[in-house]
mmCIF file of C-alpha atoms in Angstrom:
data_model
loop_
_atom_site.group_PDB
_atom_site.id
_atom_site.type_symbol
_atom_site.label_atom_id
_atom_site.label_comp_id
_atom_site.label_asym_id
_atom_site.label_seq_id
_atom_site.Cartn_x
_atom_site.Cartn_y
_atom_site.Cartn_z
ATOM 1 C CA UNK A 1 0.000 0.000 0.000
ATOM 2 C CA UNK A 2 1.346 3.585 -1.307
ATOM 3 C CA UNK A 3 1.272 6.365 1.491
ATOM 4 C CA UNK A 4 -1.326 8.506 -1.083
ATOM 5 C CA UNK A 5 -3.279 5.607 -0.851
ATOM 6 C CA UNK A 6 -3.442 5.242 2.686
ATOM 7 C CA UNK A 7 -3.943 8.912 3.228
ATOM 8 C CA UNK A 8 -7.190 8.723 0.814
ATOM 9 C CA UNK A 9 -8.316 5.748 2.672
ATOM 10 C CA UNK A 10 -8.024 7.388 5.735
ATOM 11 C CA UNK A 11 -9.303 11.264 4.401
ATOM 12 C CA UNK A 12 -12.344 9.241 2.587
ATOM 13 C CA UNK A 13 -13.061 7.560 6.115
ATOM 14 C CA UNK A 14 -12.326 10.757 7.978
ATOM 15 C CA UNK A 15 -15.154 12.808 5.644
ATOM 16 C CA UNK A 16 -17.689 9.725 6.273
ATOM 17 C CA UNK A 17 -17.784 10.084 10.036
ATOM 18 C CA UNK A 18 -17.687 13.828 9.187
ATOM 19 C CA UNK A 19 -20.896 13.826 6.788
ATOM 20 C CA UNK A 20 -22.559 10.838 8.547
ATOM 21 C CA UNK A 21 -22.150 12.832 12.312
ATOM 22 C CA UNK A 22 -22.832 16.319 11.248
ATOM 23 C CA UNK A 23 -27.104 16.199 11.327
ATOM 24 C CA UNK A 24 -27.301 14.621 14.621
ATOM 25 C CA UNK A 25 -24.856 17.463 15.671
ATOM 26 C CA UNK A 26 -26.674 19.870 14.533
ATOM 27 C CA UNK A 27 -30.059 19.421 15.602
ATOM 28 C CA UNK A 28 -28.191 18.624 18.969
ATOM 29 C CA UNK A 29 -26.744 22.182 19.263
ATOM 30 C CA UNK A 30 -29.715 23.346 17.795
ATOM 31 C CA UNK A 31 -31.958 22.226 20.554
ATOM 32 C CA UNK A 32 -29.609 22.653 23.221
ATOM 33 C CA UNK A 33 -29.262 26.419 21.810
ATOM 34 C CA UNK A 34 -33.034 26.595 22.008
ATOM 35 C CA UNK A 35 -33.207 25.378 25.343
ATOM 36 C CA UNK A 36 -30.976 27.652 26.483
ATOM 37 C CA UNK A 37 -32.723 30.906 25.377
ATOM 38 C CA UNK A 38 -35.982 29.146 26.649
ATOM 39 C CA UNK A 39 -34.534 28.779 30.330
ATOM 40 C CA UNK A 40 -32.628 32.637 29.974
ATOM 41 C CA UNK A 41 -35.612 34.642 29.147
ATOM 42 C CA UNK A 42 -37.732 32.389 31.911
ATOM 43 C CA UNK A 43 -35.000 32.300 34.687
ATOM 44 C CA UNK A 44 -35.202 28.394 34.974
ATOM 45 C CA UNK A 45 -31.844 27.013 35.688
ATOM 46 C CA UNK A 46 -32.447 23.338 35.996
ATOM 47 C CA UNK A 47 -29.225 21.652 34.105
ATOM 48 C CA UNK A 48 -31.393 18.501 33.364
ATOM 49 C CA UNK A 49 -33.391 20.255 30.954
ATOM 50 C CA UNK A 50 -32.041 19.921 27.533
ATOM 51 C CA UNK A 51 -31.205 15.992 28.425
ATOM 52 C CA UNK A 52 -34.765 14.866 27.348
ATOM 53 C CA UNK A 53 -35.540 17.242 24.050
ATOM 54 C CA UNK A 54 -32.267 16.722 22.887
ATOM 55 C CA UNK A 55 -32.688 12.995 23.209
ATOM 56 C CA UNK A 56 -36.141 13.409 21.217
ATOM 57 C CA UNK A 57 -34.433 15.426 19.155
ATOM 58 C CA UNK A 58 -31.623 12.773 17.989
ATOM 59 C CA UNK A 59 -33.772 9.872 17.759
ATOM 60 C CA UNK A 60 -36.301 11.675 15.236
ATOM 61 C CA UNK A 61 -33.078 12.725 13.130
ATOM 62 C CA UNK A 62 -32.212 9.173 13.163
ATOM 63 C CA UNK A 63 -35.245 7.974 12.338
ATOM 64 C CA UNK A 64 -35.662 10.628 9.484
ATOM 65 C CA UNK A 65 -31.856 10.019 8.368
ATOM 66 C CA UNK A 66 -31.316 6.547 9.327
ATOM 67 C CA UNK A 67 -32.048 5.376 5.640
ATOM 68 C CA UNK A 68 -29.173 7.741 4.207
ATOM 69 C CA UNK A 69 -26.593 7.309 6.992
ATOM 70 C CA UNK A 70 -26.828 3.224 6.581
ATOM 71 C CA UNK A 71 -26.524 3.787 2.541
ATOM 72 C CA UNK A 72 -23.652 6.535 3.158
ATOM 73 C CA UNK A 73 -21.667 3.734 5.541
ATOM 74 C CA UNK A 74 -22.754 0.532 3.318
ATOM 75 C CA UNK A 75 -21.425 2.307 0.512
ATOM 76 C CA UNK A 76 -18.218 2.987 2.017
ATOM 77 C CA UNK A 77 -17.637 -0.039 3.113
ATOM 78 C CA UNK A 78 -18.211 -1.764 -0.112
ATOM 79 C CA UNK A 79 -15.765 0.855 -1.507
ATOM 80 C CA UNK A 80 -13.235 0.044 0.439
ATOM 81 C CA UNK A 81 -14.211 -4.003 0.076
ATOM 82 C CA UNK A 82 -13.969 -3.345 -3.455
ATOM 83 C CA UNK A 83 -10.562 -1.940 -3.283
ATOM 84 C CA UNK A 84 -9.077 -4.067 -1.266
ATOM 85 C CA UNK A 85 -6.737 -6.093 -3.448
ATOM 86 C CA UNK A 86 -5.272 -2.465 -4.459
ATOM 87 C CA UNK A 87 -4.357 -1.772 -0.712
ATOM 88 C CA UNK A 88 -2.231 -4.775 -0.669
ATOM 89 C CA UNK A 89 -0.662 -5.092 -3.583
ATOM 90 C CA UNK A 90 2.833 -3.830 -3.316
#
């Protein structure tokens, strides 16, 4: 295996956890942002707040995404699978 392969291997694998990760992020930070101007402008400062939206939160994004993140990582894989005999070849 050629270092430019390994380092696309690794930048391919690297922009998968990247694209796969980056909704359920979002709609985290999103509802923890949310939650946080909710409990500024009413004074509440109970830390356990955001735990159960943002839990609602990420499982309807998964739900909703789950399709496209398993077809974004199968197809990865396979990729890679695919390729294999090119990685270790001299």
């Amino acid at each position: 295996m050629t270092p430019e392969a390994a380092t696309e291997m690794i930048r391919g694998g690297l922009y998968m956890i990247i694209k796969c990760a980056l909704p359920v992020l979002l709609v985290s930070m999103a509802i923890g942002l949310a939650v946080s101007i909710f409990q500024t402008i009413t004074s509440i400062q109970e830390q356990t707040l955001t735990f159960v939206p943002k839990v609602i939160g990420i499982f309807l994004t998964l739900m909703l995404l789950g399709n496209w993140l398993i077809n974004n990582i199968v197809g990865f894989t396979t990729d890679l699978w695919s390729n294999f005999v090119y990685y270790v070849h001299k």
